[in-house]
Coordinates of C-alpha atoms in Angstrom, one line a residue:
M1 CA -43.6 259.7 101.8
S2 CA -41.2 259.5 104.8
D3 CA -42.3 259.9 108.4
D4 CA -40.2 263.0 108.7
A5 CA -42.2 264.6 105.9
V6 CA -45.5 263.7 107.5
T7 CA -44.6 264.9 111.0
G8 CA -42.4 267.7 110.0
V9 CA -39.9 266.5 112.6
S10 CA -36.5 265.3 111.6
T11 CA -35.1 262.1 113.2
P12 CA -31.5 262.7 114.4
T13 CA -28.9 260.5 112.7
P14 CA -27.1 258.4 115.2
P15 CA -23.5 259.4 115.5
K16 CA -21.0 257.3 113.7
L17 CA -18.7 255.4 116.0
S18 CA -15.0 255.5 115.2
L19 CA -12.8 252.4 115.3
E20 CA -11.3 253.6 118.5
D21 CA -14.8 253.9 120.1
S22 CA -15.7 250.4 118.9
R23 CA -12.5 249.0 120.4
N24 CA -13.2 250.7 123.7
A25 CA -16.7 249.3 123.7
W26 CA -15.3 245.8 123.4
E27 CA -12.6 246.3 125.9
T28 CA -15.1 247.3 128.5
H29 CA -17.8 244.9 127.5
P30 CA -18.9 242.4 130.2
E31 CA -18.8 239.6 127.7
N32 CA -15.1 240.2 127.0
P33 CA -13.4 237.3 128.8
Y34 CA -10.8 239.6 130.3
N35 CA -13.7 241.3 132.2
W36 CA -15.3 238.2 133.5
P37 CA -15.5 237.8 137.3
Q38 CA -12.6 235.9 138.8
P39 CA -14.8 233.0 140.1
K40 CA -16.1 232.4 136.6
K41 CA -12.5 232.4 135.2
W42 CA -11.3 229.9 137.9
R43 CA -14.3 227.6 137.4
I44 CA -13.3 227.2 133.8
A45 CA -9.6 226.9 134.6
V46 CA -10.1 224.3 137.3
L47 CA -12.4 222.3 135.1
V48 CA -9.9 222.3 132.2
A49 CA -7.1 221.4 134.6
A50 CA -9.2 218.5 136.1
V51 CA -9.8 217.1 132.6
I52 CA -6.0 217.4 131.9
L53 CA -5.3 215.2 135.0
L54 CA -8.0 212.7 134.1
V55 CA -6.7 212.4 130.5
G56 CA -3.2 212.0 131.8
L57 CA -4.4 209.0 133.9
N58 CA -5.5 207.3 130.7
A59 CA -2.0 207.7 129.2
T60 CA -0.2 205.6 131.9
S61 CA -2.8 203.7 133.9
V62 CA -2.3 200.9 131.4
T63 CA 1.3 200.4 132.4
T64 CA 0.6 198.6 135.7
P65 CA -1.5 195.8 134.2
S66 CA 0.6 195.9 130.9
L67 CA 2.0 192.4 131.4
I68 CA -1.4 191.0 132.2
I69 CA -2.8 192.6 129.1
A70 CA 0.0 191.2 127.0
E71 CA -0.6 187.7 128.4
H72 CA -4.3 188.0 127.8
F73 CA -3.8 188.8 124.1
H74 CA -0.9 186.3 123.7
V75 CA 1.7 189.1 123.1
A76 CA 5.3 188.0 123.8
D77 CA 7.3 190.4 125.9
T78 CA 10.6 188.7 126.3
A79 CA 12.7 189.9 123.4
F80 CA 11.0 193.3 123.1
P81 CA 8.7 195.2 125.5
H82 CA 5.6 194.9 123.3
S83 CA 3.5 195.4 126.4
F84 CA 4.4 199.1 126.3
W85 CA 2.9 199.7 122.8
P86 CA -0.4 200.9 124.2
V87 CA 1.5 203.8 125.8
T88 CA 3.7 204.5 122.8
V89 CA 0.8 204.8 120.4
W90 CA -1.1 207.0 122.9
N91 CA 1.8 209.4 123.2
T92 CA 2.5 209.5 119.5
G93 CA -1.1 210.5 118.9
A94 CA -0.7 213.1 121.7
A95 CA 2.3 214.5 119.9
I96 CA 0.4 215.0 116.6
G97 CA -3.0 216.0 117.9
P98 CA -2.2 219.5 119.4
M99 CA -0.3 220.6 116.3
I100 CA -3.6 220.3 114.3
G101 CA -6.2 220.7 117.0
M102 CA -5.0 223.8 118.8
P103 CA -4.9 226.1 115.8
V104 CA -8.5 224.9 114.9
L105 CA -9.7 225.7 118.4
E106 CA -7.9 229.0 118.4
N107 CA -9.5 230.2 115.2
F108 CA -12.9 228.6 115.3
G109 CA -13.7 228.7 119.0
I110 CA -12.8 226.7 122.1
R111 CA -16.2 225.6 123.5
R112 CA -17.7 223.6 120.7
G113 CA -14.5 221.9 119.7
Y114 CA -13.6 221.2 123.3
L115 CA -17.0 219.6 124.0
I116 CA -16.7 217.4 120.9
L117 CA -13.2 216.3 121.7
Y118 CA -14.2 215.5 125.3
L119 CA -17.1 213.4 124.2
V120 CA -15.0 211.6 121.6
F121 CA -12.3 210.9 124.2
T122 CA -14.9 209.6 126.7
A123 CA -16.3 207.3 123.9
T124 CA -12.8 205.8 123.2
L125 CA -12.8 204.4 126.8
I126 CA -15.5 202.0 125.8
P127 CA -13.5 200.1 123.1
Q128 CA -10.4 200.3 125.3
A129 CA -12.3 198.4 128.0
L130 CA -14.0 196.0 125.6
A131 CA -11.1 195.4 123.1
Q132 CA -11.0 191.7 122.0
N133 CA -7.5 191.8 120.5
F134 CA -4.3 193.8 120.9
A135 CA -4.6 195.5 117.5
T136 CA -8.0 197.0 118.4
L137 CA -6.6 198.2 121.7
L138 CA -3.6 199.9 120.0
V139 CA -5.8 201.6 117.3
V140 CA -8.2 203.0 119.9
R141 CA -5.4 204.1 122.2
A142 CA -3.9 206.0 119.3
I143 CA -7.2 207.8 118.7
A144 CA -7.5 208.5 122.4
G145 CA -4.0 210.1 122.4
L146 CA -4.7 212.1 119.3
V147 CA -7.8 213.6 121.0
G148 CA -6.4 213.6 124.5
G149 CA -3.3 215.5 123.5
V150 CA -5.5 218.5 122.5
L151 CA -7.4 218.3 125.8
Q152 CA -4.1 218.2 127.7
N153 CA -3.0 221.4 126.1
A154 CA -6.3 223.3 126.3
L155 CA -5.4 225.4 129.4
E156 CA -2.4 226.8 127.5
Q157 CA -5.0 228.4 125.2
V158 CA -7.7 229.2 127.8
A159 CA -5.4 231.0 130.3
P160 CA -4.3 233.7 127.8
D161 CA -7.9 234.1 126.7
I162 CA -9.2 235.0 130.1
W163 CA -6.2 236.6 131.9
A164 CA -4.7 239.6 130.2
T165 CA -1.2 239.8 131.8
D166 CA 1.6 237.3 132.5
K167 CA 1.3 238.2 136.2
Q168 CA -2.3 237.1 136.2
R169 CA -1.4 233.9 134.2
N170 CA 1.5 232.8 136.4
L171 CA -0.6 230.7 138.9
P172 CA -3.0 229.2 136.2
I173 CA -0.1 228.1 134.0
S174 CA 1.9 226.7 137.0
F175 CA -1.3 224.8 138.0
Y176 CA -1.7 223.6 134.4
T177 CA 1.8 222.2 134.4
F178 CA 1.3 220.5 137.7
M179 CA -1.9 218.8 136.6
Y180 CA -0.3 217.9 133.2
V181 CA 2.6 216.1 134.9
S182 CA 0.8 214.6 137.9
G183 CA -1.9 213.1 135.7
V184 CA 0.6 210.9 133.8
T185 CA 2.5 210.3 137.1
L186 CA -0.6 209.0 138.9
G187 CA -1.8 206.8 136.1
P188 CA 0.2 203.7 137.4
V189 CA -1.3 204.4 140.8
L190 CA -4.8 204.1 139.4
G191 CA -3.8 201.0 137.6
A192 CA -2.4 199.5 140.8
V193 CA -5.5 200.2 142.8
V194 CA -8.0 198.9 140.2
H195 CA -6.4 196.2 138.0
E196 CA -6.7 193.5 140.7
L197 CA -10.5 193.5 139.8
S198 CA -9.6 193.1 136.1
W199 CA -7.4 195.0 133.7
R200 CA -10.6 196.1 131.9
W201 CA -11.7 197.8 135.1
V202 CA -8.8 200.3 134.7
F203 CA -10.8 201.7 131.7
Y204 CA -14.3 201.1 133.2
I205 CA -13.4 203.3 136.2
Q206 CA -12.2 206.1 133.9
L207 CA -15.4 205.7 131.8
I208 CA -17.5 206.2 134.9
I209 CA -15.5 209.2 136.0
H210 CA -15.5 210.8 132.5
G211 CA -19.2 210.0 132.0
A212 CA -20.1 211.7 135.3
M213 CA -18.0 214.7 134.2
V214 CA -19.9 215.2 130.9
P215 CA -22.7 217.4 132.4
V216 CA -20.2 219.4 134.4
V217 CA -18.2 220.1 131.2
L218 CA -21.3 221.0 129.3
I219 CA -22.4 223.5 132.0
V220 CA -19.1 225.0 133.1
M221 CA -17.1 225.2 129.9
K222 CA -17.7 228.5 128.1
E223 CA -16.4 230.1 124.9
T224 CA -13.2 231.9 126.0
R225 CA -11.9 233.1 122.6
G226 CA -12.4 236.9 122.6
P227 CA -12.4 237.2 118.8
I228 CA -15.1 234.6 118.5
I229 CA -17.3 236.2 121.1
L230 CA -16.7 239.6 119.5
S231 CA -17.7 238.3 116.1
R232 CA -21.0 236.9 117.4
L233 CA -21.9 240.0 119.4
A234 CA -21.2 242.3 116.5
K235 CA -24.2 240.8 114.6
T236 CA -26.5 242.3 117.2
H237 CA -24.4 245.1 118.7
P238 CA -23.6 247.8 116.1
T239 CA -21.1 249.5 118.4
L240 CA -18.8 246.4 118.2
A241 CA -19.0 246.0 114.4
K242 CA -15.9 248.0 113.5
A243 CA -13.8 246.2 116.1
A244 CA -15.0 242.9 114.7
N245 CA -14.3 243.9 111.1
E246 CA -10.6 244.3 111.9
L247 CA -10.2 240.8 113.2
P248 CA -7.8 238.7 111.2
R249 CA -9.3 235.9 109.1
P250 CA -6.4 233.6 108.4
K251 CA -6.4 231.3 105.4
I252 CA -6.2 227.5 105.7
S253 CA -2.7 227.6 104.4
T254 CA -1.7 230.0 107.2
L255 CA -3.3 227.8 109.8
L256 CA -1.4 224.8 108.5
Y257 CA 1.9 226.8 108.5
D258 CA 1.2 227.9 112.1
A259 CA 0.4 224.4 113.1
I260 CA 3.1 222.4 111.5
A261 CA 5.8 224.4 109.6
R262 CA 6.5 227.1 112.1
P263 CA 6.9 224.8 115.2
A264 CA 9.3 222.6 113.1
H265 CA 11.1 225.7 111.9
L266 CA 11.5 227.0 115.5
L267 CA 12.6 223.7 116.7
F268 CA 15.5 223.3 114.2
T269 CA 16.6 226.9 113.8
E270 CA 16.2 228.3 117.3
P271 CA 18.8 227.0 119.8
V272 CA 16.8 228.2 122.7
V273 CA 13.7 226.1 121.7
F274 CA 15.8 223.1 120.7
F275 CA 17.8 222.7 123.9
L276 CA 15.0 223.6 126.2
M277 CA 12.9 221.1 124.4
L278 CA 15.6 218.4 125.0
W279 CA 15.7 219.4 128.7
A280 CA 11.9 219.3 129.2
A281 CA 11.3 216.3 127.0
F282 CA 13.9 214.3 128.9
C283 CA 12.1 215.2 132.2
F284 CA 8.7 214.2 130.8
G285 CA 10.1 211.1 129.3
L286 CA 11.5 210.1 132.7
V287 CA 8.0 209.9 134.1
F288 CA 7.3 207.2 131.5
I289 CA 10.7 205.5 131.9
M290 CA 9.9 205.1 135.6
T291 CA 6.8 203.2 134.8
Q292 CA 9.2 200.6 133.4
S293 CA 12.1 201.0 135.8
I294 CA 10.2 201.0 139.1
P295 CA 8.5 197.6 138.6
Q296 CA 11.9 196.0 137.6
V297 CA 13.8 197.5 140.5
Y298 CA 11.2 197.0 143.3
H299 CA 10.2 193.5 142.1
A300 CA 13.8 192.2 141.9
N301 CA 15.1 193.9 145.1
Y302 CA 12.1 193.8 147.4
G303 CA 9.6 191.3 145.9
F304 CA 7.0 194.0 145.2
S305 CA 4.0 193.0 143.2
D306 CA 2.9 195.0 140.1
S307 CA 0.3 196.7 142.3
A308 CA 2.8 197.7 145.0
S309 CA 5.3 198.9 142.4
G310 CA 2.6 201.1 140.9
L311 CA 2.0 202.7 144.2
V312 CA 5.6 203.7 144.5
Q313 CA 4.9 206.2 141.8
V314 CA 3.2 208.3 144.5
S315 CA 6.7 209.4 145.6
L316 CA 7.1 211.1 142.2
F317 CA 3.8 212.8 142.7
I318 CA 4.7 214.1 146.2
G319 CA 7.9 215.6 144.8
E320 CA 5.9 217.2 142.0
A321 CA 3.4 218.7 144.5
V322 CA 6.3 220.2 146.5
G323 CA 7.8 221.5 143.2
F324 CA 4.5 223.2 142.4
A325 CA 4.5 224.9 145.8
A326 CA 8.1 226.0 145.2
C327 CA 7.3 227.5 141.8
L328 CA 4.9 230.0 143.4
P329 CA 7.6 232.2 145.0
Q330 CA 9.6 231.8 141.8
N331 CA 6.8 233.7 140.0
T332 CA 7.1 236.6 142.5
Y333 CA 10.8 236.7 141.9
Y334 CA 10.2 236.9 138.2
Q335 CA 7.8 239.8 138.5
R336 CA 10.3 241.8 140.7
S337 CA 12.9 241.4 138.0
A338 CA 11.2 244.1 136.0
Q339 CA 12.7 246.6 138.4
R340 CA 16.2 245.8 137.3
N341 CA 15.6 245.4 133.6
K342 CA 17.7 248.0 131.9
V343 CA 17.1 246.9 128.4
E344 CA 13.3 247.0 128.6
P345 CA 12.4 248.9 131.8
G346 CA 9.3 247.7 133.5
I347 CA 9.2 244.3 131.8
P348 CA 10.2 241.2 133.7
I349 CA 13.4 239.4 132.5
P350 CA 12.8 235.9 131.1
E351 CA 15.9 234.5 132.7
A352 CA 14.3 235.3 136.1
R353 CA 12.2 232.1 135.4
L354 CA 15.3 229.9 135.8
P355 CA 16.9 230.2 139.3
L356 CA 14.8 227.4 140.8
S357 CA 15.2 225.1 137.8
I358 CA 19.0 225.1 137.7
P359 CA 19.6 223.6 141.2
A360 CA 16.5 221.5 140.7
S361 CA 18.1 220.0 137.6
L362 CA 21.5 219.4 139.1
L363 CA 20.6 218.4 142.6
G364 CA 17.0 217.2 142.2
L365 CA 17.1 215.5 138.8
A366 CA 20.7 214.3 138.5
G367 CA 21.1 214.0 142.3
G368 CA 17.8 212.2 142.7
L369 CA 18.6 209.8 139.9
F370 CA 22.1 209.0 141.4
W371 CA 20.3 208.5 144.8
Y372 CA 17.8 206.2 143.2
A373 CA 20.6 204.3 141.4
W374 CA 22.9 203.6 144.3
A375 CA 20.2 203.0 146.8
S376 CA 18.7 200.2 144.6
F377 CA 20.1 197.2 146.5
P378 CA 18.2 194.5 148.3
H379 CA 19.9 195.2 151.6
V380 CA 18.8 198.9 151.5
H381 CA 15.3 199.7 152.7
W382 CA 12.9 200.3 149.9
M383 CA 12.1 203.8 151.3
V384 CA 15.6 205.0 150.6
P385 CA 15.5 204.8 146.7
T386 CA 11.9 206.0 147.0
V387 CA 13.0 209.3 148.5
G388 CA 15.4 209.7 145.6
L389 CA 12.4 209.4 143.3
A390 CA 10.6 212.3 145.2
F391 CA 13.6 214.5 144.4
V392 CA 13.3 213.6 140.7
G393 CA 9.6 214.5 140.8
F394 CA 10.4 217.9 142.4
A395 CA 12.9 218.6 139.6
I396 CA 10.6 217.5 136.8
M397 CA 7.9 220.0 138.0
A398 CA 10.3 222.8 138.4
I399 CA 12.0 222.3 135.0
I400 CA 8.9 221.8 132.9
T401 CA 7.3 224.9 134.4
A402 CA 10.5 227.0 133.8
V403 CA 10.7 225.9 130.2
D404 CA 7.1 226.6 129.5
M405 CA 7.2 230.1 131.1
Y406 CA 10.6 231.0 129.7
I407 CA 9.6 230.2 126.1
T408 CA 6.3 232.0 126.5
D409 CA 8.0 235.2 127.8
S410 CA 10.7 235.1 125.2
Y411 CA 8.7 234.3 122.0
T412 CA 5.5 236.2 122.9
K413 CA 3.4 236.2 119.7
Y414 CA 5.2 233.0 118.5
A415 CA 5.0 231.4 121.9
G416 CA 2.2 229.0 120.8
S417 CA 4.3 227.6 118.0
A418 CA 7.4 227.3 120.3
I419 CA 5.4 225.6 123.0
A420 CA 4.0 223.2 120.3
A421 CA 7.5 222.3 119.4
V422 CA 8.4 221.5 123.0
A423 CA 5.2 219.5 123.5
L424 CA 6.0 217.5 120.3
G425 CA 9.4 216.6 121.8
E426 CA 7.9 215.8 125.2
N427 CA 5.4 213.4 123.8
L428 CA 7.8 211.7 121.4
F429 CA 10.3 211.2 124.2
A430 CA 7.6 209.8 126.4
A431 CA 6.4 207.5 123.6
W432 CA 9.7 206.0 122.5
L433 CA 12.4 206.3 125.2
P434 CA 10.7 203.9 127.6
L435 CA 10.9 201.1 125.0
A436 CA 14.6 200.9 125.7
A437 CA 14.2 201.2 129.5
K438 CA 13.7 197.5 130.2
S439 CA 16.6 196.3 128.2
M440 CA 18.8 199.1 129.5
Y441 CA 18.1 198.2 133.1
T442 CA 18.7 194.5 132.4
T443 CA 21.9 195.1 130.4
L444 CA 23.6 197.8 132.5
G445 CA 22.1 196.8 135.9
F446 CA 19.9 199.0 138.1
Q447 CA 22.7 201.2 139.3
W448 CA 24.4 202.1 136.1
A449 CA 21.2 202.4 134.1
S450 CA 19.9 205.1 136.4
S451 CA 23.3 206.6 136.6
L452 CA 23.4 206.9 132.8
L453 CA 20.1 208.9 133.1
A454 CA 21.7 211.1 135.8
F455 CA 24.7 211.8 133.6
V456 CA 22.4 212.9 130.8
A457 CA 20.6 215.2 133.4
V458 CA 23.9 216.8 134.3
V459 CA 24.7 217.6 130.7
L460 CA 21.2 219.0 130.0
T461 CA 21.6 221.3 133.0
M462 CA 24.0 223.3 130.9
A463 CA 21.1 224.6 128.9
P464 CA 19.6 226.8 131.7
V465 CA 23.1 227.7 133.0
V466 CA 24.0 229.1 129.6
L467 CA 20.7 231.0 129.3
W468 CA 21.1 232.4 132.8
W469 CA 24.6 233.6 131.9
K470 CA 24.1 234.8 128.3
G471 CA 20.3 234.6 127.8
E472 CA 19.9 238.3 126.9
V473 CA 22.6 238.0 124.2
I474 CA 21.2 234.8 122.8
R475 CA 17.6 236.2 122.7
G476 CA 19.0 239.3 120.9
K477 CA 20.3 237.2 118.0
S478 CA 16.9 235.4 117.5
R479 CA 15.0 236.5 114.4
F480 CA 11.7 235.3 115.9
I481 CA 12.2 237.0 119.2
R482 CA 13.1 240.3 117.4
E483 CA 10.1 240.0 115.2
A484 CA 7.8 239.3 118.2
K485 CA 9.1 242.4 120.0
G486 CA 8.7 244.6 116.9
S487 CA 5.1 243.6 116.3

C-alpha cells in the first residue's frame, strides 16, 4: 500500500523540465567553466602557459652543449650536423603528438590526461640526463617531444573552454603564443648558463624545476571541458540530465578523422591554411635555425664561446616580448572592425588581425634578416647584428599570433583542425630545416645565407598582403568556412 493511500494526501509530482530549462540550468551553473571567477580562470591559464614555456626550454636547451654531447658519445659532426638530431627527433614527436593527443583530451577530459602527460614528460628528463649512449638520448627525446607537443598546445584548448568569446580570449591566446615561442627561444640561454657544470645538468635543472611544479599542477589544474563536467554533474543533478543527453558522443573513427584526415585535408585543399602555414612555419623554423647560425657567426667573427653565443638568443626573446606588447593594441583594432563589417554586421573582420603582421614581416623579418646578414663582419661590433635579431624576434611573435588568430576567426568550428595543420608544419620546419643551416652558412657565407632567408621572408609576405586585399573573396570560396558559418 502506498504512503499516499495511508495518509490520504497525494504527493505532488515534480514538474518535468524541458530541454530549454535544462540548458539554462547548465548555462547559469557555477560549475560551468564560463561562469568561473576570473582569478580561477587566470590561475589555470598562467599555469598552463608556464608549462608551455618550460617544455619549450627542453626542446632547444640541448643545442648549446650539442657539440659537447656529440663528442661525449663519439658522434661525428663534420660531414653532417648529427649533433642536431636530439632537436630534430623532439620536434618530429611534437608534430605528431598533438594530432593524436588533443582530440583525446577534448573528448575525454583535460585534467586527467594533462596530469598524466605532465608526469610522463617530467619522467623523460631522468633518462635524458642519464643517457649512456646517443641512441638512448634520441629515443627518449622523441618521447619527450611526443608528450611535450600536446602540453605545448594545451592552452589552445583550455582558453576556449573557460572564455566564451573571442574578445575574452584575445589576451590569453596572445599570451600563449608568446610563451610558446619564447620557451624555445630561451632554451639555448638555459643551456648556456648551465652546461658549463656538465651537459647532463641541462636536464637535471629542468628535472628539478618540473619536479617542484608537480604539486602546483596537481592543485591548480582543473577539468575545463564543459561537456565532461556537465556529464558528471548530470548523474547527481536531474535538472542537467536533458542537457547532458544531447551532448555528442563521437565514434573512434570520427576522432581519428578529426585528428589526422581533416587537418591534412585542410592543409592541402585550403590555400589560406597552406600559405599561412608556410609563413608561420618559416618563422618558427627560424628560431631553430638561429640556434645553428648564431654560434657559427659569433664564434667566427667575434670569438664567442658556445655559452656566450647561447646568450645572444636573448635578443630574439627581447624582440618577441616587444612583439607581444604590440599585439595587444592589435586586438583592440580587431574588435573595432565589427563596426565596419557590412557582410556580417557586428562580427569582427578576420583580416583586421593582419595589419601589424604585414610590416612586421617585411621590415622586421626580412629587414631584420638583411640587417643580421650584412652586419655579420668581424669589424662590425657584435651588438649591431644582435639588434637585427631583435627585429626578427619581434616579427616572429607578430606573425605567429596573426596566423593563429586569423585561422581561428575564419574557420570557427574547424579551427582546431586548421590550427593542427599549422602546428604540424611549424614543428616539421623546426625539426628539419636547421639540419641544412650549418652547411648553408658554410657554403654561401654568413651574409648570403641570411640574405637567402630574408628573400624567402619577402616572398612569404605576399600571403598576408593578398589576404588583406582579397581575404573576404577568398574566404567566401572556401567550403570549410562556408560550412562553419552555416552550422
